[in-house]
Structure formats: structure tokens, C-alpha cells
Amino acid sequence: MDFFKRKEPAAPAPAVQTSNAGHTQFASSTPVKFNSVEFRDGVQSLLATRVTTEDMIPLLKRMDAVGYDSMEMWGGATFDVCIRYLNDDPWNRVRTFKHFMKNTPLKMVLRGQNLVGYHAYPDDIVEKFVECAANAGIDVFLIFDALQDLRNCETAFRAVKKMGKKIEGSVQYNLSPFHTTEKFVENALEQQKMGAELIHVEDMAGLMTPPAAYELISALKAALDIPVHLHCHCTGGMAEMCYWEAIRAGVDGLDVCVSSLGMGPGHPPIESFIAGLRGTPRDPKIDLAQFNELNEGFQYLRTRRKEYESRLIGVDVGCLQHQIPGGMLTNMENQLRSMNALDRLPEILREVTRVRADMGYPPLATPSSQMCGAQATSNVMMGERYKTVSKEMRDYCRGMYGCPPGDISPELMKKALGDEKPITCRPADLLEPGWEKAKTEIGDLAHSDEDVLTYALFPNIAVNYLKNRYETKE
């Protein structure tokens, strides 16, 4: 089906009634900006990231014409999935988007010192990765650390500054005894001092309530001199209400998807806010009619990848307890389905809550979400808590991922480390430089610096990926 070749013009969007906006009080009168997340977090949350660059190309020119402030289309799980499952060059994906996106800045999600992987990499690898990503076409680097330990963001911030690109700092929203509005503001202020030009509030698990959104955005706008954007998932059923309260509080931008790739564990639809803001001081003045064919295209994409689609169609208020992000929930469903153990998911989600408390209440962003989810799954499937502890969880307890918000439980520390003491320094300070070592190890199989980086990041799968890539071309 070629869904963009139409002989007849698309039907116009229905007229949207405007009402007297005087009843709504806005803390800002500037138009709301929108950041597109369909091609990164959208497909990660709803389709386990199993979408190729080729799948995306037919949509790009129309997406570029919408009027987005930026497009998040790289980073997160996209890099790993490209080389592990799709045989799809992640670096060429950036160049392909840059070719088609003439008006919209491209954004990537960078996991601080972990880049697009699941552990800390040496500083020289971080610097080289940022350089290559910027040269490929990334304009905005959304940088975060799963534990909000900003020591793990310092090298990435410096590298992005050196390349003259935009730094978007990130606050990982979650619920715990150690996460308060005051702490979030304090962390954001520190990132502003470090050079962030924008602060992104990430509600990755759909936990935020409307009053909390108003309170946090109001506090950040009062404290910061830079714009504030909000990112919510619809898992808990409150994201759209949170966005409206954030708009009232003066938020500068929102992360959205088109409606046919939204909701569930994904994101609020842009069309709802274009319509809802019509005639108000914050009206973005974006044409609704252009989404007719876009929605047809994204619906077709979902149909093509339906075997990976999340089973969460409506709302999961259980996220307020387990706090698992949308993308991880989809992947967990797929993994349990492959093990014929999908019926154990509710039990595992309950165990996630206990394991997260034992870990000192980290935000469940990558990689702490994967560690917590894997440990909870192991605990349930083996019928005994911490019968086995993964290498990643041991390193977490050692402090190799940074400092958690709270204390790690004595039971978990004992199982993971025995009598060993955790480190207190910046984790990357213990790592030897990695660039020259990676170049030597990969040798002639690497045809570019990008190939060397791919190997440095994922040595266990990069060799076969690179062999397949170049043998196919030959």
C-alpha cells in the first residue's frame, strides 16, 4: 500500500470551535512549541523500537512541514536495536533524516556517560561519539543521567559545547521519598550552570498528576532563565491533564506524537493541543488538516510492525506503583511472551516496586530501569529474592553507575558485594581511555570512525553487524 499516492486531495480537517479563553489563566502568552518524538520514544514505547529507517522515510517531508520546534529521532534504544535486530546503520539514519528535514532541528537522547549503551564509557569515547553525532546531523543533545548524578553528564556537556550544538538538560521525574519539587529545581539549576540551554522534564512512566505538573513547572519557570519543556507518557491516564496544567503554568514546549502513534504507554497527541489552544494566547497556529495523511501513514507503519505492538491500549494505573517507563514495559511484555511467561507480568511488576526500594529509589530510566526489571524478573522466576545478582546490579551497588538517591538495602548490598566497599568517585575516573584500544581491536573491519564507535559501544554484537553490512554491500 502506497499511502501517500492519492489522486484526490485529502479531506479538510473539521472546523474547530473557538471559545472565550478569558476563563483560563495562562502564566505565559507565547505560543506553545512542540517536539516530535514519534521516531524515537514513540516507536520505542509502542513498537519495541522495531522500525527501520526505510519505514520512516515516506513520512519525513510531511513531518518537516508541520512546524515542530525539534524532532527527537535518535539515541535511547534506537542505536542498539538498529545493529542488534534491524541490520540498519544508525549513523546513516541521522544523515537520512538530515537530508529530508530541512526546517526541523534533529535531537538525540544521550544517556550521559552511558551514551546509547548501558554502562559508563571512557571520556575519550564520549567525546568522539558527540563529535561524530554532531557531524552526522544532530543539532540538539538531550542529556540525562538515570540517577540524576550530574558527575555523569559533565563530559557530555563539555563535548556538546565544543561542537557548538545545543544542550538540553533533563530532570527525571519520579515518585520517592527522595524526590521533591525542591530537589528537581536544585538539579535543574545546576544543569543550567553547567551550560544547559533548555530543561526537559521527563515523566517516563506516566506518574505525574495535574497538580504536580502545575507545581513543578511553575517552580522551574520561577527559578530558571532558560526554557522548560515537559515530556509525559499516557500510561497512567493523566498526561493530557498534566500538559494542560503545564501550559497554564507557563511551560515553553511539550513532547508529542501524532494521534495514530500516541496514547497507551506512548505520548499525548499533538492534534488535541492544537485544537484545545485555538484562539488562546498560547495558540501555536499549526494547521490541523496536514495530520490527515500523516495519521494514515503512521497507522500503516503500526500495521506493518504489529507483532511488536504493546498490549497496553488503555490505562495502567499500576504504573503509579511499579513506575516502569512505557518503552521498557513494551520490551518486558515481548520478552515474557517469548518465554511463554506473560502471565507472570503482574507478579513481576509488584516485585519491581520492592527491588526499586532496595536499590535506593532510582528513577527508572535507562539503565536503572533495565537492571531493576531484570532483577525483579529473576527474583520471581527463580522463586527466591536475589538468588542470582547480575553483573550490572553488582556494579550498580559498587557505585559504577553513580550515587543513588537513597541508601541501597543491606540485603541487596550483601548479596551483591559481600564485604566489598562501594566507590565514591566519579565512575568514569576509573576507566582507561578506550578509543585507540577500540581502533586496534576492530582493525580493518571498521571503515570509519563511526564503525569504531559502534564497536566500542557494543563489542559483542558489532563484529557480526559490521561483517554483514559490508559483505552485503560487496
Short mmCIF file of C-alpha atoms in Angstrom, two decimals:
data_model
loop_
_atom_site.label_atom_id
_atom_site.label_comp_id
_atom_site.label_asym_id
_atom_site.label_seq_id
_atom_site.Cartn_x
_atom_site.Cartn_y
_atom_site.Cartn_z
CA MET A 1 0.00 0.00 0.00
CA ASP A 2 1.44 3.36 -1.06
CA PHE A 3 -0.42 5.56 1.36
CA PHE A 4 0.99 8.86 0.08
CA LYS A 5 -0.03 8.50 -3.58
CA ARG A 6 -3.53 9.88 -3.62
CA LYS A 7 -5.39 11.00 -6.72
CA GLU A 8 -7.87 13.05 -4.77
CA PRO A 9 -6.96 15.77 -2.23
CA ALA A 10 -7.19 14.91 1.44
CA ALA A 11 -10.43 15.88 3.11
CA PRO A 12 -10.11 19.05 5.15
CA ALA A 13 -9.91 18.73 8.91
CA PRO A 14 -13.18 19.52 10.68
CA ALA A 15 -13.61 23.06 11.85
CA VAL A 16 -12.57 23.65 15.43
CA GLN A 17 -14.79 25.84 17.51
CA THR A 18 -13.08 28.53 19.50
CA SER A 19 -14.32 29.76 22.79
CA ASN A 20 -13.71 32.72 25.00
CA ALA A 21 -10.31 31.97 26.51
CA GLY A 22 -10.74 34.51 29.25
CA HIS A 23 -11.77 31.83 31.70
CA THR A 24 -8.31 30.22 31.52
CA GLN A 25 -5.40 31.99 33.17
CA PHE A 26 -2.03 31.47 31.47
CA ALA A 27 1.30 32.34 33.08
CA SER A 28 2.71 32.94 29.58
CA SER A 29 1.33 34.44 26.38
CA THR A 30 3.87 32.88 23.99
CA PRO A 31 2.78 30.10 21.61
CA VAL A 32 3.42 26.56 22.87
CA LYS A 33 6.19 24.75 21.00
CA PHE A 34 6.02 21.07 20.14
CA ASN A 35 8.78 18.48 19.95
CA SER A 36 8.13 15.42 17.78
CA VAL A 37 9.06 12.10 19.44
CA GLU A 38 7.41 9.62 17.04
CA PHE A 39 10.63 8.27 15.55
CA ARG A 40 12.39 7.69 18.86
CA ASP A 41 10.29 7.40 22.00
CA GLY A 42 7.06 6.86 20.10
CA VAL A 43 8.23 3.69 18.36
CA GLN A 44 10.19 2.68 21.46
CA SER A 45 7.08 2.89 23.64
CA LEU A 46 4.56 1.31 21.27
CA LEU A 47 6.54 -0.87 18.85
CA ALA A 48 9.61 -2.01 20.83
CA THR A 49 11.73 0.21 18.51
CA ARG A 50 11.41 -2.35 15.68
CA VAL A 51 11.01 0.25 12.95
CA THR A 52 13.59 0.73 10.21
CA THR A 53 14.87 3.92 8.62
CA GLU A 54 13.23 2.79 5.37
CA ASP A 55 9.88 2.60 7.20
CA MET A 56 10.30 6.21 8.30
CA ILE A 57 11.40 7.87 5.06
CA PRO A 58 7.91 8.25 3.45
CA LEU A 59 6.79 10.34 6.43
CA LEU A 60 9.73 12.71 6.77
CA LYS A 61 8.95 15.54 4.35
CA ARG A 62 5.43 15.92 5.71
CA MET A 63 6.71 15.80 9.29
CA ASP A 64 9.24 18.50 8.43
CA ALA A 65 6.41 20.74 7.23
CA VAL A 66 4.37 20.54 10.46
CA GLY A 67 6.22 23.27 12.33
CA TYR A 68 7.88 21.34 15.16
CA ASP A 69 10.44 23.07 17.38
CA SER A 70 12.63 19.94 17.13
CA MET A 71 12.41 16.24 16.33
CA GLU A 72 13.73 13.59 18.72
CA MET A 73 14.69 10.75 16.37
CA TRP A 74 17.90 9.12 17.67
CA GLY A 75 19.52 7.82 20.81
CA GLY A 76 17.85 5.85 23.55
CA ALA A 77 17.32 2.29 22.34
CA THR A 78 17.39 3.14 18.62
CA PHE A 79 21.14 2.61 18.20
CA ASP A 80 21.19 -0.79 19.92
CA VAL A 81 18.10 -2.07 18.09
CA CYS A 82 19.43 -0.90 14.71
CA ILE A 83 22.56 -3.04 14.92
CA ARG A 84 21.17 -5.90 17.05
CA TYR A 85 17.88 -6.62 15.27
CA LEU A 86 17.35 -4.47 12.18
CA ASN A 87 20.74 -4.52 10.39
CA ASP A 88 20.08 -0.82 9.90
CA ASP A 89 23.01 1.64 10.05
CA PRO A 90 22.18 4.06 12.90
CA TRP A 91 24.65 6.67 11.66
CA ASN A 92 23.11 6.68 8.19
CA ARG A 93 19.71 7.16 9.84
CA VAL A 94 20.85 10.57 11.09
CA ARG A 95 22.16 11.56 7.66
CA THR A 96 18.96 10.35 6.01
CA PHE A 97 16.81 12.45 8.35
CA LYS A 98 19.08 15.45 7.78
CA HIS A 99 18.58 15.07 4.05
CA PHE A 100 14.80 15.26 4.35
CA MET A 101 14.41 17.54 7.38
CA LYS A 102 15.27 20.98 6.05
CA ASN A 103 13.42 23.03 8.69
CA THR A 104 13.35 20.93 11.86
CA PRO A 105 16.35 20.59 14.22
CA LEU A 106 17.23 16.94 14.96
CA LYS A 107 17.52 15.81 18.56
CA MET A 108 19.07 12.75 20.17
CA VAL A 109 18.71 11.33 23.67
CA LEU A 110 22.16 10.84 25.23
CA ARG A 111 22.44 8.81 28.43
CA GLY A 112 25.25 10.94 29.85
CA GLN A 113 28.43 8.90 30.31
CA ASN A 114 26.49 5.82 29.08
CA LEU A 115 25.88 7.42 25.65
CA VAL A 116 23.48 4.98 23.90
CA GLY A 117 24.60 1.97 25.93
CA TYR A 118 24.02 0.58 29.38
CA HIS A 119 27.20 1.38 31.30
CA ALA A 120 29.77 4.16 31.55
CA TYR A 121 32.24 4.62 28.71
CA PRO A 122 35.64 6.37 28.93
CA ASP A 123 35.76 10.12 28.43
CA ASP A 124 37.53 9.86 25.06
CA ILE A 125 34.72 7.62 23.73
CA VAL A 126 32.11 10.12 24.95
CA GLU A 127 33.94 12.99 23.26
CA LYS A 128 34.37 11.12 19.98
CA PHE A 129 30.75 9.96 19.96
CA VAL A 130 29.42 13.51 20.39
CA GLU A 131 31.74 14.73 17.64
CA CYS A 132 30.55 12.07 15.17
CA ALA A 133 26.88 12.51 16.10
CA ALA A 134 27.12 16.28 15.62
CA ASN A 135 28.89 15.85 12.28
CA ALA A 136 26.23 13.36 11.14
CA GLY A 137 23.49 15.93 11.77
CA ILE A 138 22.37 16.00 15.41
CA ASP A 139 21.54 19.59 16.43
CA VAL A 140 20.23 19.11 19.99
CA PHE A 141 21.63 16.72 22.60
CA LEU A 142 19.11 15.80 25.31
CA ILE A 143 21.47 14.64 28.06
CA PHE A 144 20.39 12.80 31.19
CA ASP A 145 21.72 10.50 33.87
CA ALA A 146 19.45 7.77 35.20
CA LEU A 147 20.39 8.52 38.82
CA GLN A 148 20.47 12.31 38.27
CA ASP A 149 24.15 12.17 39.29
CA LEU A 150 25.39 15.13 37.26
CA ARG A 151 29.00 14.00 37.51
CA ASN A 152 27.98 11.54 34.81
CA CYS A 153 26.91 14.39 32.49
CA GLU A 154 29.96 16.66 32.76
CA THR A 155 31.99 15.19 29.88
CA ALA A 156 28.99 15.06 27.53
CA PHE A 157 28.09 18.68 28.31
CA ARG A 158 31.66 19.81 27.54
CA ALA A 159 31.76 17.79 24.32
CA VAL A 160 28.48 19.24 23.03
CA LYS A 161 29.65 22.78 23.86
CA LYS A 162 32.86 22.13 21.92
CA MET A 163 30.84 21.11 18.84
CA GLY A 164 28.67 24.22 19.10
CA LYS A 165 25.43 22.26 19.46
CA LYS A 166 22.51 22.78 21.83
CA ILE A 167 22.45 21.17 25.27
CA GLU A 168 19.05 20.16 26.61
CA GLY A 169 19.34 19.17 30.26
CA SER A 170 16.91 16.69 31.77
CA VAL A 171 15.14 16.17 35.08
CA GLN A 172 13.98 12.56 35.57
CA TYR A 173 10.58 12.83 37.24
CA ASN A 174 9.60 10.04 39.62
CA LEU A 175 7.95 9.39 42.96
CA SER A 176 10.01 8.52 46.02
CA PRO A 177 10.84 9.81 49.50
CA PHE A 178 13.93 11.44 47.96
CA HIS A 179 12.37 13.28 45.01
CA THR A 180 10.66 16.59 45.73
CA THR A 181 9.94 19.75 43.76
CA GLU A 182 12.78 21.44 45.62
CA LYS A 183 15.23 18.69 44.63
CA PHE A 184 14.14 18.78 41.00
CA VAL A 185 14.62 22.56 40.87
CA GLU A 186 18.00 22.31 42.56
CA ASN A 187 19.13 19.75 39.98
CA ALA A 188 17.85 21.85 37.07
CA LEU A 189 19.64 24.94 38.35
CA GLU A 190 22.89 23.02 38.49
CA GLN A 191 22.40 21.90 34.88
CA GLN A 192 21.77 25.50 33.85
CA LYS A 193 25.09 26.44 35.45
CA MET A 194 26.75 23.59 33.54
CA GLY A 195 25.56 25.05 30.24
CA ALA A 196 22.09 23.62 29.57
CA GLU A 197 20.12 25.89 27.22
CA LEU A 198 16.80 24.19 27.90
CA ILE A 199 15.45 21.93 30.66
CA HIS A 200 13.41 18.86 29.81
CA VAL A 201 11.20 17.31 32.50
CA GLU A 202 10.85 13.59 31.75
CA ASP A 203 7.87 11.75 33.19
CA MET A 204 8.92 8.50 31.55
CA ALA A 205 6.43 6.26 33.37
CA GLY A 206 3.27 8.40 33.34
CA LEU A 207 3.38 9.14 37.07
CA MET A 208 2.79 12.87 37.14
CA THR A 209 -0.52 14.25 38.39
CA PRO A 210 -2.02 17.54 37.14
CA PRO A 211 -1.38 19.41 40.42
CA ALA A 212 2.21 18.13 40.47
CA ALA A 213 2.71 19.31 36.88
CA TYR A 214 1.48 22.81 37.70
CA GLU A 215 3.61 22.99 40.84
CA LEU A 216 6.82 21.72 39.24
CA ILE A 217 6.61 23.73 36.02
CA SER A 218 5.73 26.89 37.99
CA ALA A 219 8.73 26.34 40.28
CA LEU A 220 11.12 25.69 37.37
CA LYS A 221 9.90 28.73 35.43
CA ALA A 222 10.39 30.91 38.50
CA ALA A 223 13.91 29.60 39.18
CA LEU A 224 15.43 29.20 35.70
CA ASP A 225 16.49 31.62 32.98
CA ILE A 226 16.10 29.03 30.21
CA PRO A 227 13.02 27.41 28.60
CA VAL A 228 11.30 24.41 30.18
CA HIS A 229 9.75 21.54 28.22
CA LEU A 230 7.62 18.67 29.53
CA HIS A 231 7.57 15.03 28.41
CA CYS A 232 4.85 12.71 29.73
CA HIS A 233 3.66 9.22 28.88
CA CYS A 234 -0.02 8.34 28.85
CA THR A 235 0.43 5.11 30.83
CA GLY A 236 -1.27 6.45 33.96
CA GLY A 237 -4.03 8.27 32.09
CA MET A 238 -3.09 11.76 33.30
CA ALA A 239 -0.62 13.03 30.69
CA GLU A 240 -3.04 15.26 28.78
CA MET A 241 -4.31 16.83 32.01
CA CYS A 242 -0.69 17.38 33.07
CA TYR A 243 0.11 19.05 29.76
CA TRP A 244 -2.79 21.45 30.16
CA GLU A 245 -1.74 22.36 33.68
CA ALA A 246 1.84 22.80 32.45
CA ILE A 247 0.58 25.11 29.70
CA ARG A 248 -1.25 27.16 32.32
CA ALA A 249 1.94 27.27 34.41
CA GLY A 250 3.97 28.65 31.51
CA VAL A 251 5.74 25.61 30.05
CA ASP A 252 7.53 26.52 26.84
CA GLY A 253 7.23 23.23 24.97
CA LEU A 254 5.68 19.75 25.00
CA ASP A 255 6.75 16.37 23.62
CA VAL A 256 4.04 14.87 21.43
CA CYS A 257 3.18 12.23 18.83
CA VAL A 258 0.57 12.32 16.10
CA SER A 259 -2.59 10.65 17.35
CA SER A 260 -2.21 7.38 15.43
CA LEU A 261 1.11 6.77 17.20
CA GLY A 262 0.09 8.06 20.62
CA MET A 263 -1.58 7.15 23.91
CA GLY A 264 -1.21 3.81 25.75
CA PRO A 265 2.37 3.71 27.06
CA GLY A 266 3.17 6.42 24.48
CA HIS A 267 2.57 10.15 24.39
CA PRO A 268 -0.25 12.71 24.11
CA PRO A 269 -1.39 13.57 20.58
CA ILE A 270 -0.39 16.93 19.14
CA GLU A 271 -3.76 17.43 17.43
CA SER A 272 -5.60 17.65 20.77
CA PHE A 273 -3.47 20.58 21.86
CA ILE A 274 -3.57 22.37 18.53
CA ALA A 275 -7.36 22.25 18.80
CA GLY A 276 -7.52 23.00 22.52
CA LEU A 277 -5.28 26.06 22.27
CA ARG A 278 -7.08 27.57 19.27
CA GLY A 279 -7.93 31.17 19.97
CA THR A 280 -5.97 31.37 23.21
CA PRO A 281 -2.84 33.45 23.87
CA ARG A 282 -0.79 30.25 23.57
CA ASP A 283 -2.17 29.16 20.19
CA PRO A 284 0.67 27.56 18.13
CA LYS A 285 -1.26 28.28 14.90
CA ILE A 286 -0.41 24.91 13.38
CA ASP A 287 -2.73 23.64 10.63
CA LEU A 288 -4.71 20.57 11.69
CA ALA A 289 -5.50 19.48 8.12
CA GLN A 290 -1.94 18.27 7.48
CA PHE A 291 -2.36 15.45 10.01
CA ASN A 292 -4.89 13.54 7.89
CA GLU A 293 -2.29 11.85 5.70
CA LEU A 294 0.31 11.75 8.47
CA ASN A 295 -2.03 9.70 10.61
CA GLU A 296 -2.75 7.39 7.71
CA GLY A 297 1.00 6.87 7.31
CA PHE A 298 1.70 6.18 10.96
CA GLN A 299 -1.28 3.83 11.16
CA TYR A 300 0.14 1.89 8.22
CA LEU A 301 3.52 1.76 9.95
CA ARG A 302 1.88 0.32 13.09
CA THR A 303 0.14 -2.30 10.99
CA ARG A 304 3.45 -3.35 9.41
CA ARG A 305 5.04 -3.83 12.84
CA LYS A 306 2.01 -5.04 14.74
CA GLU A 307 3.77 -8.15 16.13
CA TYR A 308 5.82 -5.83 18.36
CA GLU A 309 2.95 -3.63 19.48
CA SER A 310 2.32 -3.07 23.18
CA ARG A 311 -0.72 -4.81 24.63
CA LEU A 312 -1.50 -1.73 26.75
CA ILE A 313 -4.25 0.02 24.81
CA GLY A 314 -5.88 1.97 27.61
CA VAL A 315 -4.55 2.99 31.02
CA ASP A 316 -2.41 1.17 33.58
CA VAL A 317 -2.77 2.95 36.92
CA GLY A 318 -0.43 0.30 38.28
CA CYS A 319 2.39 2.44 36.88
CA LEU A 320 1.98 4.63 39.97
CA GLN A 321 3.44 1.70 41.91
CA HIS A 322 5.88 -0.05 39.55
CA GLN A 323 6.95 3.21 37.77
CA ILE A 324 8.19 1.34 34.69
CA PRO A 325 8.63 3.53 31.57
CA GLY A 326 6.49 2.85 28.51
CA GLY A 327 9.33 1.60 26.30
CA MET A 328 10.59 -0.80 28.93
CA LEU A 329 7.09 -2.12 29.61
CA THR A 330 6.66 -2.98 25.92
CA ASN A 331 10.02 -4.77 25.81
CA MET A 332 9.25 -6.65 29.02
CA GLU A 333 5.97 -7.85 27.52
CA ASN A 334 7.78 -9.10 24.41
CA GLN A 335 10.50 -10.88 26.43
CA LEU A 336 7.99 -12.62 28.70
CA ARG A 337 5.89 -13.58 25.67
CA SER A 338 8.96 -15.24 24.12
CA MET A 339 9.46 -17.16 27.41
CA ASN A 340 5.76 -18.19 27.49
CA ALA A 341 5.57 -16.39 30.83
CA LEU A 342 3.42 -13.36 30.05
CA ASP A 343 1.00 -14.42 32.80
CA ARG A 344 3.75 -13.65 35.35
CA LEU A 345 3.86 -9.94 34.41
CA PRO A 346 1.63 -8.67 37.27
CA GLU A 347 3.74 -10.54 39.83
CA ILE A 348 6.95 -9.18 38.29
CA LEU A 349 5.60 -5.63 38.32
CA ARG A 350 4.88 -5.93 42.06
CA GLU A 351 8.43 -7.17 42.60
CA VAL A 352 9.79 -4.21 40.61
CA THR A 353 8.42 -1.91 43.32
CA ARG A 354 10.30 -3.83 46.02
CA VAL A 355 13.54 -4.04 44.07
CA ARG A 356 13.48 -0.29 43.29
CA ALA A 357 13.15 0.46 47.01
CA ASP A 358 16.08 -1.89 47.71
CA MET A 359 18.12 -0.01 45.07
CA GLY A 360 17.65 3.33 46.87
CA TYR A 361 14.73 4.58 44.73
CA PRO A 362 16.50 5.34 41.43
CA PRO A 363 14.40 6.91 38.67
CA LEU A 364 13.54 4.05 36.33
CA ALA A 365 15.30 5.45 33.29
CA THR A 366 17.86 3.50 31.27
CA PRO A 367 19.88 1.68 32.53
CA SER A 368 18.49 1.52 36.09
CA SER A 369 15.08 0.52 34.71
CA GLN A 370 16.57 -2.48 32.90
CA MET A 371 18.56 -3.55 35.97
CA CYS A 372 15.53 -3.27 38.21
CA GLY A 373 13.24 -5.06 35.77
CA ALA A 374 15.71 -7.87 35.11
CA GLN A 375 16.33 -8.42 38.82
CA ALA A 376 12.62 -8.45 39.58
CA THR A 377 12.06 -10.97 36.78
CA SER A 378 14.87 -13.16 38.10
CA ASN A 379 13.51 -12.99 41.65
CA VAL A 380 10.04 -14.08 40.52
CA MET A 381 11.04 -16.73 38.02
CA MET A 382 13.53 -18.35 40.42
CA GLY A 383 11.19 -18.17 43.37
CA GLU A 384 13.81 -16.55 45.60
CA ARG A 385 14.85 -12.93 46.02
CA TYR A 386 18.43 -12.24 44.90
CA LYS A 387 19.27 -15.89 44.37
CA THR A 388 21.32 -14.53 41.49
CA VAL A 389 22.52 -10.94 41.10
CA SER A 390 23.58 -9.74 37.65
CA LYS A 391 26.96 -8.17 36.92
CA GLU A 392 25.14 -4.90 36.18
CA MET A 393 23.39 -4.92 39.55
CA ARG A 394 26.69 -5.68 41.29
CA ASP A 395 28.28 -2.72 39.50
CA TYR A 396 25.30 -0.57 40.49
CA CYS A 397 25.88 -1.48 44.14
CA ARG A 398 29.61 -0.74 43.71
CA GLY A 399 28.73 2.80 42.61
CA MET A 400 29.81 2.30 39.00
CA TYR A 401 26.61 3.95 37.77
CA GLY A 402 26.80 6.85 40.22
CA CYS A 403 25.23 7.69 43.53
CA PRO A 404 21.61 6.55 44.04
CA PRO A 405 19.11 8.93 45.67
CA GLY A 406 18.77 6.79 48.81
CA ASP A 407 20.68 4.03 50.56
CA ILE A 408 20.80 0.59 48.99
CA SER A 409 19.24 -2.04 51.26
CA PRO A 410 21.68 -4.08 53.38
CA GLU A 411 20.21 -7.32 51.97
CA LEU A 412 20.92 -6.33 48.37
CA MET A 413 24.37 -4.91 49.23
CA LYS A 414 25.35 -8.13 50.98
CA LYS A 415 24.11 -10.33 48.13
CA ALA A 416 25.83 -8.17 45.53
CA LEU A 417 29.15 -7.22 47.15
CA GLY A 418 29.71 -9.31 50.26
CA ASP A 419 32.24 -7.32 52.27
CA GLU A 420 33.43 -5.17 49.34
CA LYS A 421 33.06 -1.39 49.77
CA PRO A 422 31.49 0.79 47.04
CA ILE A 423 33.41 3.57 45.30
CA THR A 424 32.79 7.26 45.98
CA CYS A 425 34.49 8.89 42.95
CA ARG A 426 33.03 9.70 39.55
CA PRO A 427 32.70 6.27 37.92
CA ALA A 428 34.41 7.27 34.66
CA ASP A 429 37.53 8.30 36.59
CA LEU A 430 38.25 4.58 36.98
CA LEU A 431 38.08 3.84 33.25
CA GLU A 432 41.10 3.68 30.95
CA PRO A 433 40.91 5.56 27.62
CA GLY A 434 39.12 3.43 25.05
CA TRP A 435 39.42 4.99 21.60
CA GLU A 436 42.83 3.72 20.49
CA LYS A 437 42.14 0.32 22.03
CA ALA A 438 38.89 0.01 20.08
CA LYS A 439 40.61 1.03 16.81
CA THR A 440 43.26 -1.64 17.30
CA GLU A 441 40.78 -4.37 18.22
CA ILE A 442 38.34 -3.80 15.35
CA GLY A 443 41.09 -3.26 12.79
CA ASP A 444 40.22 -3.28 9.08
CA LEU A 445 36.63 -4.29 9.76
CA ALA A 446 35.99 -0.64 10.64
CA HIS A 447 35.68 1.60 7.56
CA SER A 448 35.16 4.82 9.52
CA ASP A 449 35.34 6.42 12.96
CA GLU A 450 31.62 5.67 13.25
CA ASP A 451 32.32 1.95 12.84
CA VAL A 452 34.99 2.13 15.55
CA LEU A 453 32.46 3.79 17.88
CA THR A 454 29.85 1.16 17.10
CA TYR A 455 32.37 -1.49 18.14
CA ALA A 456 33.47 0.46 21.25
CA LEU A 457 29.84 0.76 22.38
CA PHE A 458 28.64 -2.76 21.59
CA PRO A 459 31.67 -5.03 21.04
CA ASN A 460 29.68 -8.24 21.45
CA ILE A 461 27.37 -7.57 18.52
CA ALA A 462 29.25 -5.01 16.40
CA VAL A 463 31.60 -7.51 14.72
CA ASN A 464 28.80 -9.55 13.15
CA TYR A 465 26.85 -6.40 12.34
CA LEU A 466 29.82 -4.84 10.51
CA LYS A 467 30.63 -8.08 8.69
CA ASN A 468 27.04 -8.42 7.50
CA ARG A 469 26.88 -4.80 6.49
CA TYR A 470 30.00 -4.76 4.33
CA GLU A 471 29.63 -8.30 2.98
CA THR A 472 26.12 -7.43 1.83
CA LYS A 473 27.43 -4.37 0.00
CA GLU A 474 30.18 -6.38 -1.67
#
